[in-house]
GROMACS .gro file of N, CA and C in nm:
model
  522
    1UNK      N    1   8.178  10.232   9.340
    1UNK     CA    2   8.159  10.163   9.466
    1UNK      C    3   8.009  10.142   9.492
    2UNK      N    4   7.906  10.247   9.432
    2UNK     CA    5   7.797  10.232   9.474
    2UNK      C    6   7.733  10.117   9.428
    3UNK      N    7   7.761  10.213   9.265
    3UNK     CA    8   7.688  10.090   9.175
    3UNK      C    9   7.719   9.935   9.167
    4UNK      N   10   7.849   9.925   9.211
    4UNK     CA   11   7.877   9.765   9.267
    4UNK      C   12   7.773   9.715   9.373
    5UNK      N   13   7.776   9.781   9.451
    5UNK     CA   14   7.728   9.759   9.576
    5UNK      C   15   7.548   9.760   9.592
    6UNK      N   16   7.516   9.850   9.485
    6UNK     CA   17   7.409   9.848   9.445
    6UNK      C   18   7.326   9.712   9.354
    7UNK      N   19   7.427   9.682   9.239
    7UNK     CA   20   7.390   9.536   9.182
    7UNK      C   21   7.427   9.410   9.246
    8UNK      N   22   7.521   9.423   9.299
    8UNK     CA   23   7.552   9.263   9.370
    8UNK      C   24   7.564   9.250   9.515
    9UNK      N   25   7.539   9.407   9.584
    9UNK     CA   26   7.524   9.378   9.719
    9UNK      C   27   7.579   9.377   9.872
   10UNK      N   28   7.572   9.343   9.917
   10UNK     CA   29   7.705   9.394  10.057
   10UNK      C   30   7.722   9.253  10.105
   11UNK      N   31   7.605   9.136  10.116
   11UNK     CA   32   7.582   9.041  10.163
   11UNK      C   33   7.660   8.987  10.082
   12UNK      N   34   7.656   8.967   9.912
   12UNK     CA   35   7.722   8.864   9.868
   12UNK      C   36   7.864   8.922   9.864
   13UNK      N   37   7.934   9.029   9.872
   13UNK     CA   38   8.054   9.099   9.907
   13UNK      C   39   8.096   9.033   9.997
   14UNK      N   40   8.041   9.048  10.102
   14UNK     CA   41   8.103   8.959  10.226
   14UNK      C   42   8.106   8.839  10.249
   15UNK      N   43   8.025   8.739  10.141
   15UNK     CA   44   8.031   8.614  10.133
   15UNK      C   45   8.233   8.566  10.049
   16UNK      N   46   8.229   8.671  10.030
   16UNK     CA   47   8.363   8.655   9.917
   16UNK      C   48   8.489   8.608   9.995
   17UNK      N   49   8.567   8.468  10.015
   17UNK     CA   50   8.702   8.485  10.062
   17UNK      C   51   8.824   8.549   9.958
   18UNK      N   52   8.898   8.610  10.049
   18UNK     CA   53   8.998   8.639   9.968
   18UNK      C   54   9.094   8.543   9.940
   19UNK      N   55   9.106   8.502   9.792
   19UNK     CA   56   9.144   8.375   9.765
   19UNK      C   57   9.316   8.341   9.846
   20UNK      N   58   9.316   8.243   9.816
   20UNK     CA   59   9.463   8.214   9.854
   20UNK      C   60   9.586   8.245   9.750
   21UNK      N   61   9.534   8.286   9.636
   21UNK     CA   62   9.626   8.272   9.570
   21UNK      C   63   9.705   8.469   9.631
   22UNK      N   64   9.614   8.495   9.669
   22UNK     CA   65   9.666   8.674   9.680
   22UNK      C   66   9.692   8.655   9.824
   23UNK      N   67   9.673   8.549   9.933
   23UNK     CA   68   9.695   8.583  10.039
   23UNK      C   69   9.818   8.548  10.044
   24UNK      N   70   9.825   8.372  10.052
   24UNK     CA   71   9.997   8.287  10.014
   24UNK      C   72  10.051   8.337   9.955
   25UNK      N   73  10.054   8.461   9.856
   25UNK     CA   74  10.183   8.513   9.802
   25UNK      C   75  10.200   8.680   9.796
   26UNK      N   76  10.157   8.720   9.922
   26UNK     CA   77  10.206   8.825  10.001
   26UNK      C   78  10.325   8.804  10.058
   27UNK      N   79  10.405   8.893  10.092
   27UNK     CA   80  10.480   8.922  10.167
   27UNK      C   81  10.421   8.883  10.314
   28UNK      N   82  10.440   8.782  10.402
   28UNK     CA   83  10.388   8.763  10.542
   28UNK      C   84  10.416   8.888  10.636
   29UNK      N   85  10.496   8.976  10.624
   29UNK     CA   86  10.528   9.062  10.690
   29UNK      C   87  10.473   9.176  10.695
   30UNK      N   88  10.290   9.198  10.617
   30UNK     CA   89  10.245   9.291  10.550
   30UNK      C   90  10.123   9.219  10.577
   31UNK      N   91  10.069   9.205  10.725
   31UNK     CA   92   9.930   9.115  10.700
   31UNK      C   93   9.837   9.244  10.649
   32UNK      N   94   9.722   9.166  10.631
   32UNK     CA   95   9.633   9.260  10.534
   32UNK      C   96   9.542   9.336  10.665
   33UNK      N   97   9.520   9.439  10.622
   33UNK     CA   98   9.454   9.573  10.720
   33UNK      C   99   9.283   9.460  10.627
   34UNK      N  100   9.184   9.586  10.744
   34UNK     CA  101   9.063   9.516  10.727
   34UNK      C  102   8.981   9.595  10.586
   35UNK      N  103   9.032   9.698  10.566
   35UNK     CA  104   8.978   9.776  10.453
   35UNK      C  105   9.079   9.687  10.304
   36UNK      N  106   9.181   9.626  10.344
   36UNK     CA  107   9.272   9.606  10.213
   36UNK      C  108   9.222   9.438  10.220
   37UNK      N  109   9.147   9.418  10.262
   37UNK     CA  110   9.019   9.246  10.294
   37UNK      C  111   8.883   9.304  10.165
   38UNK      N  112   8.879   9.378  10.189
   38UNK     CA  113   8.719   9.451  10.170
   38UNK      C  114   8.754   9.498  10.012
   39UNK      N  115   8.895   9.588   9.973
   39UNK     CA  116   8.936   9.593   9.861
   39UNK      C  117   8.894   9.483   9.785
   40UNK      N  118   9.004   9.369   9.835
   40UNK     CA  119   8.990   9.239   9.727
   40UNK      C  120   8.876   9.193   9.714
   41UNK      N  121   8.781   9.214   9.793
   41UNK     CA  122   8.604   9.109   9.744
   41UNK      C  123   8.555   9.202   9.652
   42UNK      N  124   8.583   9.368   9.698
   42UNK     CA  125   8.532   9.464   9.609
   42UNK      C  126   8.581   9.436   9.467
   43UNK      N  127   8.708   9.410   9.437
   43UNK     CA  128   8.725   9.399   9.331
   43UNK      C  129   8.685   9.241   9.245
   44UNK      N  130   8.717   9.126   9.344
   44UNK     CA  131   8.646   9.023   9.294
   44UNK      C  132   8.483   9.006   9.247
   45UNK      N  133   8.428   9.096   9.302
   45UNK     CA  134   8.310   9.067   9.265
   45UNK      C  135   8.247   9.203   9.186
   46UNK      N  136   8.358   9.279   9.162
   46UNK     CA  137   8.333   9.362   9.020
   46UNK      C  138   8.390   9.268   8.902
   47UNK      N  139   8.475   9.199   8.927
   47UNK     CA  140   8.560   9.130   8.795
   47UNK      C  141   8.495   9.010   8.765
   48UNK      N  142   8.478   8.962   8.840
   48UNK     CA  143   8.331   8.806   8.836
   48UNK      C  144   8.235   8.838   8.839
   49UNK      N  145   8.135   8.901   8.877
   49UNK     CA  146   7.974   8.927   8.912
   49UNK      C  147   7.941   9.081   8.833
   50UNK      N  148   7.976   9.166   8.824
   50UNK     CA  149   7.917   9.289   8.765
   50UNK      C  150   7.909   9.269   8.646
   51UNK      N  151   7.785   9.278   8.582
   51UNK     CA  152   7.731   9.257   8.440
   51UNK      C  153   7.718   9.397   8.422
   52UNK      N  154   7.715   9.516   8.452
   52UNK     CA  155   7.696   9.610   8.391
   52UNK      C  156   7.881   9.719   8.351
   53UNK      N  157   7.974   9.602   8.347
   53UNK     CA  158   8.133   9.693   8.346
   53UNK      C  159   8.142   9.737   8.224
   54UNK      N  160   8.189   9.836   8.217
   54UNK     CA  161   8.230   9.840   8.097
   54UNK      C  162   8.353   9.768   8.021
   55UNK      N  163   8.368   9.757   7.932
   55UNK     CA  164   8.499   9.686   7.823
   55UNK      C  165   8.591   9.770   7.773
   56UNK      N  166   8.711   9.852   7.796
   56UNK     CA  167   8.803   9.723   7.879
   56UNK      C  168   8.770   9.750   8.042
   57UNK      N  169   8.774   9.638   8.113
   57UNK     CA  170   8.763   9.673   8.251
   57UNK      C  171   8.844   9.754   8.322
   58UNK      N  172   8.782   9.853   8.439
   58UNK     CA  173   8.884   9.952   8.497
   58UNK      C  174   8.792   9.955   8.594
   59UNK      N  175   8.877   9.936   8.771
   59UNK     CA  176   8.828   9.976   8.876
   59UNK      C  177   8.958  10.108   8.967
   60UNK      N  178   8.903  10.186   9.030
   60UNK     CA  179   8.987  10.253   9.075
   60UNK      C  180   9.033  10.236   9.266
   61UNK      N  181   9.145  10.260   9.265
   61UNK     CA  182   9.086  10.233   9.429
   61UNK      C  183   9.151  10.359   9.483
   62UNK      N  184   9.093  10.424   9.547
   62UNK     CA  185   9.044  10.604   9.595
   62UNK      C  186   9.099  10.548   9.767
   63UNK      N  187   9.198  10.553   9.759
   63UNK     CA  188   9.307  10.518   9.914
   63UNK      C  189   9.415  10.650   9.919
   64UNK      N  190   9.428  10.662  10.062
   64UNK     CA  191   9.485  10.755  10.114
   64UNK      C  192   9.698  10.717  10.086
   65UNK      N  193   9.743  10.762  10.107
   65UNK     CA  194   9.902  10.756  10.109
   65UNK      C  195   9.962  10.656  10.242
   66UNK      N  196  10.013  10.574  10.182
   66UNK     CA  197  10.062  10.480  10.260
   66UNK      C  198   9.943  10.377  10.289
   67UNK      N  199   9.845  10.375  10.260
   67UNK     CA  200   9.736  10.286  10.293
   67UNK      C  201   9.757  10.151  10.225
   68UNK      N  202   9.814  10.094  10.131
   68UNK     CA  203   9.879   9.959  10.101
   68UNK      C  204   9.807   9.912   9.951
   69UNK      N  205   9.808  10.079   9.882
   69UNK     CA  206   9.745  10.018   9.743
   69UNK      C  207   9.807   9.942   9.684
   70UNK      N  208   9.993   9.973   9.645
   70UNK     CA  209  10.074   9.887   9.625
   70UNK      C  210  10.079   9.719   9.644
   71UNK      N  211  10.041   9.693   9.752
   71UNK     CA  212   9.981   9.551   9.838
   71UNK      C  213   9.917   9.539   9.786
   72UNK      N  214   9.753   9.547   9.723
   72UNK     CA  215   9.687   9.547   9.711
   72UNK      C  216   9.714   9.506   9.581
   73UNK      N  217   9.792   9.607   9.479
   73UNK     CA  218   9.849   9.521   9.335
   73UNK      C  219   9.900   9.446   9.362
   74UNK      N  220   9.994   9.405   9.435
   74UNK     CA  221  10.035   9.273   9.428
   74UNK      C  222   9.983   9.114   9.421
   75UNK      N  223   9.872   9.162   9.511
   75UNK     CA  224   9.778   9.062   9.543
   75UNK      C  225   9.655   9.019   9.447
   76UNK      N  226   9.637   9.151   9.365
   76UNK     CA  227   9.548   9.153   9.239
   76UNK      C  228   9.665   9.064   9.096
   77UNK      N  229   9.753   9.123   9.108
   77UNK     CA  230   9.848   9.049   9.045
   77UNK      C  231   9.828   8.857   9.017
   78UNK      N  232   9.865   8.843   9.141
   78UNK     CA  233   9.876   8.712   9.195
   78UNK      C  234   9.730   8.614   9.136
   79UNK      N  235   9.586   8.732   9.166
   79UNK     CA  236   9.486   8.645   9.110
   79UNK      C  237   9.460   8.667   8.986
   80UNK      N  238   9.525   8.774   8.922
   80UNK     CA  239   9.505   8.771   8.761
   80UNK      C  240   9.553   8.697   8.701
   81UNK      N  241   9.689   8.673   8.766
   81UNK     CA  242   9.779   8.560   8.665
   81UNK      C  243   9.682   8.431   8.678
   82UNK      N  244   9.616   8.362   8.778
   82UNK     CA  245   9.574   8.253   8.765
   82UNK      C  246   9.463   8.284   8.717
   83UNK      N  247   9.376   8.361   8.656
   83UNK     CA  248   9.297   8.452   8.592
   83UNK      C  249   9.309   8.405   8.431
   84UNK      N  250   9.458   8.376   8.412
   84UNK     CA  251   9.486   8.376   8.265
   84UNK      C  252   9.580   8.544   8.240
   85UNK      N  253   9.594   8.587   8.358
   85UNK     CA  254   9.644   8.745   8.289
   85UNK      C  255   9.795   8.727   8.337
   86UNK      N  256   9.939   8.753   8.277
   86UNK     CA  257  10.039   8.752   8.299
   86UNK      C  258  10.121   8.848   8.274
   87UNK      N  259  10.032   8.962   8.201
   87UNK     CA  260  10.117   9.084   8.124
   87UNK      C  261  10.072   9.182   8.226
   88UNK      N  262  10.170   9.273   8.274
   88UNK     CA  263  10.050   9.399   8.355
   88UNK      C  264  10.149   9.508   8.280
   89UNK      N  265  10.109   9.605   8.310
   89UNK     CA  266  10.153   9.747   8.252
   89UNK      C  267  10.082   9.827   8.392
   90UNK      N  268  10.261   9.924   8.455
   90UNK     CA  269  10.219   9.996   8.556
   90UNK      C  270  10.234  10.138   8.543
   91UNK      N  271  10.185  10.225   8.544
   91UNK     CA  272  10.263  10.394   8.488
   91UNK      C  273  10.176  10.434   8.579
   92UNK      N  274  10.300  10.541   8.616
   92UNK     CA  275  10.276  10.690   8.704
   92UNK      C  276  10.297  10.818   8.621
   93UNK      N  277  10.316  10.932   8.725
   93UNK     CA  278  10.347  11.035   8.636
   93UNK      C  279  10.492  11.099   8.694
   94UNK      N  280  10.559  11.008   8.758
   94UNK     CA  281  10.709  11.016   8.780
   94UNK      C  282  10.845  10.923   8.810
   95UNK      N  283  10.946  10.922   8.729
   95UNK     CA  284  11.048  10.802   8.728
   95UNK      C  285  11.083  10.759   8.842
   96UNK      N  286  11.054  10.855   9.010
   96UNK     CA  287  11.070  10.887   9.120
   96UNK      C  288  10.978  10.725   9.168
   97UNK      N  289  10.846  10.731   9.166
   97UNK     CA  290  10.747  10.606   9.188
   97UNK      C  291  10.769  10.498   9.105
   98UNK      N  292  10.806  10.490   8.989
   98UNK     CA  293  10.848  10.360   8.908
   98UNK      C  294  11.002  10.292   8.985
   99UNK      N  295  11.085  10.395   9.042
   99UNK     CA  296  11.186  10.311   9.071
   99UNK      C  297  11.121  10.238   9.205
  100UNK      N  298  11.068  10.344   9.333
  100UNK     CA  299  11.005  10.243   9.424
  100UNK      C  300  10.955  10.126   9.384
  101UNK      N  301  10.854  10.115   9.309
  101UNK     CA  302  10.759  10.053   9.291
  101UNK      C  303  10.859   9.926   9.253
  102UNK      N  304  10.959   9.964   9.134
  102UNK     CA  305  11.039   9.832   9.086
  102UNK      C  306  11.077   9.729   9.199
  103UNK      N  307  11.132   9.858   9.332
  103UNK     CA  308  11.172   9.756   9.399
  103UNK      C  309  11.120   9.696   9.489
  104UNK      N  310  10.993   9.734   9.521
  104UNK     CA  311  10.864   9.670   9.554
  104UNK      C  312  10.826   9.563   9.547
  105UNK      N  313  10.874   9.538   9.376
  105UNK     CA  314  10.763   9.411   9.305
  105UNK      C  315  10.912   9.349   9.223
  106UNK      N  316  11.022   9.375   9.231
  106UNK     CA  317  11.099   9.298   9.183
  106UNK      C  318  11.241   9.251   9.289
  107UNK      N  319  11.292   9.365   9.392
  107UNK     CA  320  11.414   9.335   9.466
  107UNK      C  321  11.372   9.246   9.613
  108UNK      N  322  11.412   9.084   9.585
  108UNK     CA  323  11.331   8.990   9.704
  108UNK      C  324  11.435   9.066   9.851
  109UNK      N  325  11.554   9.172   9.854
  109UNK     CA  326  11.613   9.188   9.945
  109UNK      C  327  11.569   9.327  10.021
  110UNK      N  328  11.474   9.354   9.943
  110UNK     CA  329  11.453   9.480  10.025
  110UNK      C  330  11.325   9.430  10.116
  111UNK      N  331  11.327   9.561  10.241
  111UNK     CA  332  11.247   9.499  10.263
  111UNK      C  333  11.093   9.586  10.319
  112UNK      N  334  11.081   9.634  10.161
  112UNK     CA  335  10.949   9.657  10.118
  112UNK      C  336  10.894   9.554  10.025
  113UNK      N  337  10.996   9.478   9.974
  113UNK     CA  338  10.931   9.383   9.873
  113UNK      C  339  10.773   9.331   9.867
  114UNK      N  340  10.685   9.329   9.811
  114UNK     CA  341  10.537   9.274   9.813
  114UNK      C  342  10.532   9.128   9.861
  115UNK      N  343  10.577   9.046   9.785
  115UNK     CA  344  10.594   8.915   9.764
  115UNK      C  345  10.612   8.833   9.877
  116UNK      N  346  10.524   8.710   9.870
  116UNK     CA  347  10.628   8.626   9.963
  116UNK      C  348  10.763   8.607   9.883
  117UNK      N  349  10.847   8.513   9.963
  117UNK     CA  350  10.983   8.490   9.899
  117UNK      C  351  10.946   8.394   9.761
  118UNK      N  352  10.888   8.306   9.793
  118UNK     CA  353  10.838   8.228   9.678
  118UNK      C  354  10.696   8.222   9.591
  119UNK      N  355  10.661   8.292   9.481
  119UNK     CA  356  10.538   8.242   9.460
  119UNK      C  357  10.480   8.162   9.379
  120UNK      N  358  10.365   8.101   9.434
  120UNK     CA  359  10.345   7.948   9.406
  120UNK      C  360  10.158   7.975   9.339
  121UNK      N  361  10.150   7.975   9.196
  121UNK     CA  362  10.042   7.960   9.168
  121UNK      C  363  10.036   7.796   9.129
  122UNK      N  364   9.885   7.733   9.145
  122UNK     CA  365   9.850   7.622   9.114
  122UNK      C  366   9.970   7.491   9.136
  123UNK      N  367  10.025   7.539   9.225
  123UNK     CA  368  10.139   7.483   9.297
  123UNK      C  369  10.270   7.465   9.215
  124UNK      N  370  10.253   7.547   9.140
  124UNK     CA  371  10.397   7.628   9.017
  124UNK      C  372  10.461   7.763   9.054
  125UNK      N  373  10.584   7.740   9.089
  125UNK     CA  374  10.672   7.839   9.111
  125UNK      C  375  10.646   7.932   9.011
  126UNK      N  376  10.636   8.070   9.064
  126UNK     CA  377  10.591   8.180   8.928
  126UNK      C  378  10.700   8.292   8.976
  127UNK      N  379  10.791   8.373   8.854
  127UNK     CA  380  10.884   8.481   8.850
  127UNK      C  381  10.802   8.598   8.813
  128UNK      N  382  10.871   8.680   8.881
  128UNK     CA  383  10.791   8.825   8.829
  128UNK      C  384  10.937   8.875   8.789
  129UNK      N  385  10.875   8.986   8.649
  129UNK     CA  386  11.007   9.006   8.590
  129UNK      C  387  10.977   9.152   8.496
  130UNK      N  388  11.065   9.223   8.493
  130UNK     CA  389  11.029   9.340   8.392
  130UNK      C  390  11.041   9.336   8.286
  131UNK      N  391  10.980   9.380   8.171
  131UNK     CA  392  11.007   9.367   8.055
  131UNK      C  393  10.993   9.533   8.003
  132UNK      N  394  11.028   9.550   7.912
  132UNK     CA  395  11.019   9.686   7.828
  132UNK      C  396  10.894   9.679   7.748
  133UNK      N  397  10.839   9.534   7.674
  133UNK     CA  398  10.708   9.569   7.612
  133UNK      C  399  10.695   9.400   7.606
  134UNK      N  400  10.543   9.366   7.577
  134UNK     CA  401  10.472   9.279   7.583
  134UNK      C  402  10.544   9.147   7.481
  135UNK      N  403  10.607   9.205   7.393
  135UNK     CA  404  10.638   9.100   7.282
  135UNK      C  405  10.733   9.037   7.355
  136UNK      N  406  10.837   9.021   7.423
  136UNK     CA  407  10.912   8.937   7.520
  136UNK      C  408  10.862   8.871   7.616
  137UNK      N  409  10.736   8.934   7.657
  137UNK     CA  410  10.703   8.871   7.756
  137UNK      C  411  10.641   8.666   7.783
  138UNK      N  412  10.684   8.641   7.882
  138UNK     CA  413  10.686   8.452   7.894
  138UNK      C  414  10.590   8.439   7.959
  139UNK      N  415  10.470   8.341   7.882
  139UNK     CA  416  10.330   8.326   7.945
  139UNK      C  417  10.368   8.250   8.069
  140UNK      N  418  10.465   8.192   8.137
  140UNK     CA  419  10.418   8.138   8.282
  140UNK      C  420  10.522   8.211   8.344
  141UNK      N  421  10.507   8.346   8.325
  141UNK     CA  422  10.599   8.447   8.438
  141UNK      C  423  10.479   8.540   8.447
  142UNK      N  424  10.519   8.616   8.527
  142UNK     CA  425  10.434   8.750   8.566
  142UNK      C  426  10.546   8.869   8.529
  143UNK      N  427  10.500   8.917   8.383
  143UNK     CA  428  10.591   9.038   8.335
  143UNK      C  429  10.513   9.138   8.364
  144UNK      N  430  10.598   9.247   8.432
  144UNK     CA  431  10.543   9.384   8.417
  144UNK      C  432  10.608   9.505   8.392
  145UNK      N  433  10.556   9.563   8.274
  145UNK     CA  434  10.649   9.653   8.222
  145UNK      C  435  10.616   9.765   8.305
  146UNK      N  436  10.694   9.901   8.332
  146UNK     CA  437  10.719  10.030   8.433
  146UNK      C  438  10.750  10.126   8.324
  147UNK      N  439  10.681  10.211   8.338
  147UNK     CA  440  10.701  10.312   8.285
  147UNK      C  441  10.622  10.473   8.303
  148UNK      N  442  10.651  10.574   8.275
  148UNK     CA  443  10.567  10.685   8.304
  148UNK      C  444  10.459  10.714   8.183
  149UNK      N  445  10.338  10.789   8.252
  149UNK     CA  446  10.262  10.826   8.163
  149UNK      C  447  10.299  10.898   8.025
  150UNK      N  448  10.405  11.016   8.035
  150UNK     CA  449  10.467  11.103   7.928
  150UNK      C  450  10.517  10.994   7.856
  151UNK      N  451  10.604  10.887   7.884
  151UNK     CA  452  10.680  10.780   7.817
  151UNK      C  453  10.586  10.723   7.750
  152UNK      N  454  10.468  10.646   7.797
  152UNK     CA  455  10.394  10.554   7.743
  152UNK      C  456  10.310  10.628   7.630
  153UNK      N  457  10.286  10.741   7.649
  153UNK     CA  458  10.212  10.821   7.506
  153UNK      C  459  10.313  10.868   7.445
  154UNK      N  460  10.437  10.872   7.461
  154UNK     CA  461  10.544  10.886   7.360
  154UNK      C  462  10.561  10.724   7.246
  155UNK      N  463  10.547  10.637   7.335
  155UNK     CA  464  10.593  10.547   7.265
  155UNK      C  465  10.472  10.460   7.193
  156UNK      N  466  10.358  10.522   7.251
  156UNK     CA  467  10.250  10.471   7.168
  156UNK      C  468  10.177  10.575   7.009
  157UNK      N  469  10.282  10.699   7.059
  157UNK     CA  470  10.264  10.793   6.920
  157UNK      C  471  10.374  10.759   6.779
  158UNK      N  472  10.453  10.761   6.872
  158UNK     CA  473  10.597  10.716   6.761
  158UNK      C  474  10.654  10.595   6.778
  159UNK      N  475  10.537  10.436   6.736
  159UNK     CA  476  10.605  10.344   6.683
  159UNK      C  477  10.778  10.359   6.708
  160UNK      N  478  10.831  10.248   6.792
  160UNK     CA  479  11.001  10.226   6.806
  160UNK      C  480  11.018  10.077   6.845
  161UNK      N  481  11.133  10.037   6.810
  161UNK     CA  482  11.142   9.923   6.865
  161UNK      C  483  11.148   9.895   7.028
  162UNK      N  484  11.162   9.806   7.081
  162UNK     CA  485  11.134   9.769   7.221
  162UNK      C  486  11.029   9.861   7.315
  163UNK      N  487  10.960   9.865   7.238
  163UNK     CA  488  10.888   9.980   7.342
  163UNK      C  489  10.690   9.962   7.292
  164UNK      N  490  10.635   9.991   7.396
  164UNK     CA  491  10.479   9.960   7.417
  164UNK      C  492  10.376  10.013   7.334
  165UNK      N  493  10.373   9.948   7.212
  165UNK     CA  494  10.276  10.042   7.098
  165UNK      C  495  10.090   9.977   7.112
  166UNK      N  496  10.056  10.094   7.036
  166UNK     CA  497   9.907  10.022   7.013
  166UNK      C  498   9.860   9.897   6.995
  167UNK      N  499   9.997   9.813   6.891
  167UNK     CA  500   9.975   9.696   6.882
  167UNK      C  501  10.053   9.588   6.977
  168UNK      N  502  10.062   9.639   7.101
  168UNK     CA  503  10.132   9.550   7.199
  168UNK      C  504   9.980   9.473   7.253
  169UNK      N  505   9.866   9.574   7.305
  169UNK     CA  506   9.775   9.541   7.353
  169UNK      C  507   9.649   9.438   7.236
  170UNK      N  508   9.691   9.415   7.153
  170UNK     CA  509   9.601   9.311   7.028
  170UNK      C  510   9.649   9.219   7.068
  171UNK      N  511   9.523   9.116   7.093
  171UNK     CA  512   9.541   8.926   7.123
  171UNK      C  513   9.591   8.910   7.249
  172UNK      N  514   9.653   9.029   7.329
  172UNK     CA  515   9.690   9.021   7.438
  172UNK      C  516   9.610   9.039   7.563
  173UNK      N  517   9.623   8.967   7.698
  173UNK     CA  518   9.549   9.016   7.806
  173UNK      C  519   9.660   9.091   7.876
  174UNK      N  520   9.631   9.217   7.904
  174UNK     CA  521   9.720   9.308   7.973
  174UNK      C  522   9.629   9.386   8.084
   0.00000   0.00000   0.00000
């Protein structure tokens, strides 16, 4: 946070809108708190403007329980895909948070769902959809595979079919 804030600033932070593509495809029923505003420039202008990130990129966001990090992926979601990014990979460290989370970001009837009802990148209807591993996945959907941490180093030790190996992440943006 510092060192962001340190190279690119508070002024040009706050010059940042939060694009439309993460606002229009929220859930309307979930307007954005003023710290989950401040998230998205924070992270836009670590992912565009910070020359000193490291490779592969990783930002963390250090939020309290119930504070709308979830939201917050969604909405990061939304600008990665028009980003060029369509693959995400989500892991916890319990099957307990992957089922929430599924129905979070995949059941349009609940009503925690993230999403607006429809989402519309570059004025293209876009599906979000689960997949088990990257090789299925359809470049104009938003796939995201769920799984737990113990799982994902299981299946990245012992090579198996349908499942997320070392070589899922080669040539791929995930």
């Amino acid at each position: 946070y510092e060192d962001i804030l340190k190279e690119i600033g508070r002024t040009t932070i706050n010059k940042i809108n939060v694009p439309k593509e993460i606002k229009d495809n929220l859930n309307p029923s979930f307007p954005l708190r003023e710290y989950q505003e401040e998230a998205f420039k924070m992270f836009i202008s670590y992912f565009e403007n910070y020359q000193s990130k490291p490779i592969p990129k990783a930002i963390l966001f250090n939020m309290a329980t119930g504070s709308g990090k979830t939201l917050i992926m969604a909405g990061l979601i939304s600008y990665l895909y028009k980003k060029g990014f369509n693959n995400f990979l989500f892991f916890v460290n319990s099957n307990n948070i992957i089922g929430k989370t599924k129905e979070n970001f995949l059941d349009k009837s609940s009503i925690k769902y993230l999403f607006n009802e429809k989402i519309i990148i570059d004025e293209k209807p876009i599906q979000v959809r689960e997949v088990d591993n990257f090789d299925s996945s359809n470049k104009d959907e938003i796939n995201i595979c769920f799984t737990t941490i113990q799982k994902l180093h299981l299946d990245m030790r012992s090579e198996k079919e349908n499942a997320v190996t070392f070589d899922s992440f080669k040539d791929k943006k995930i």
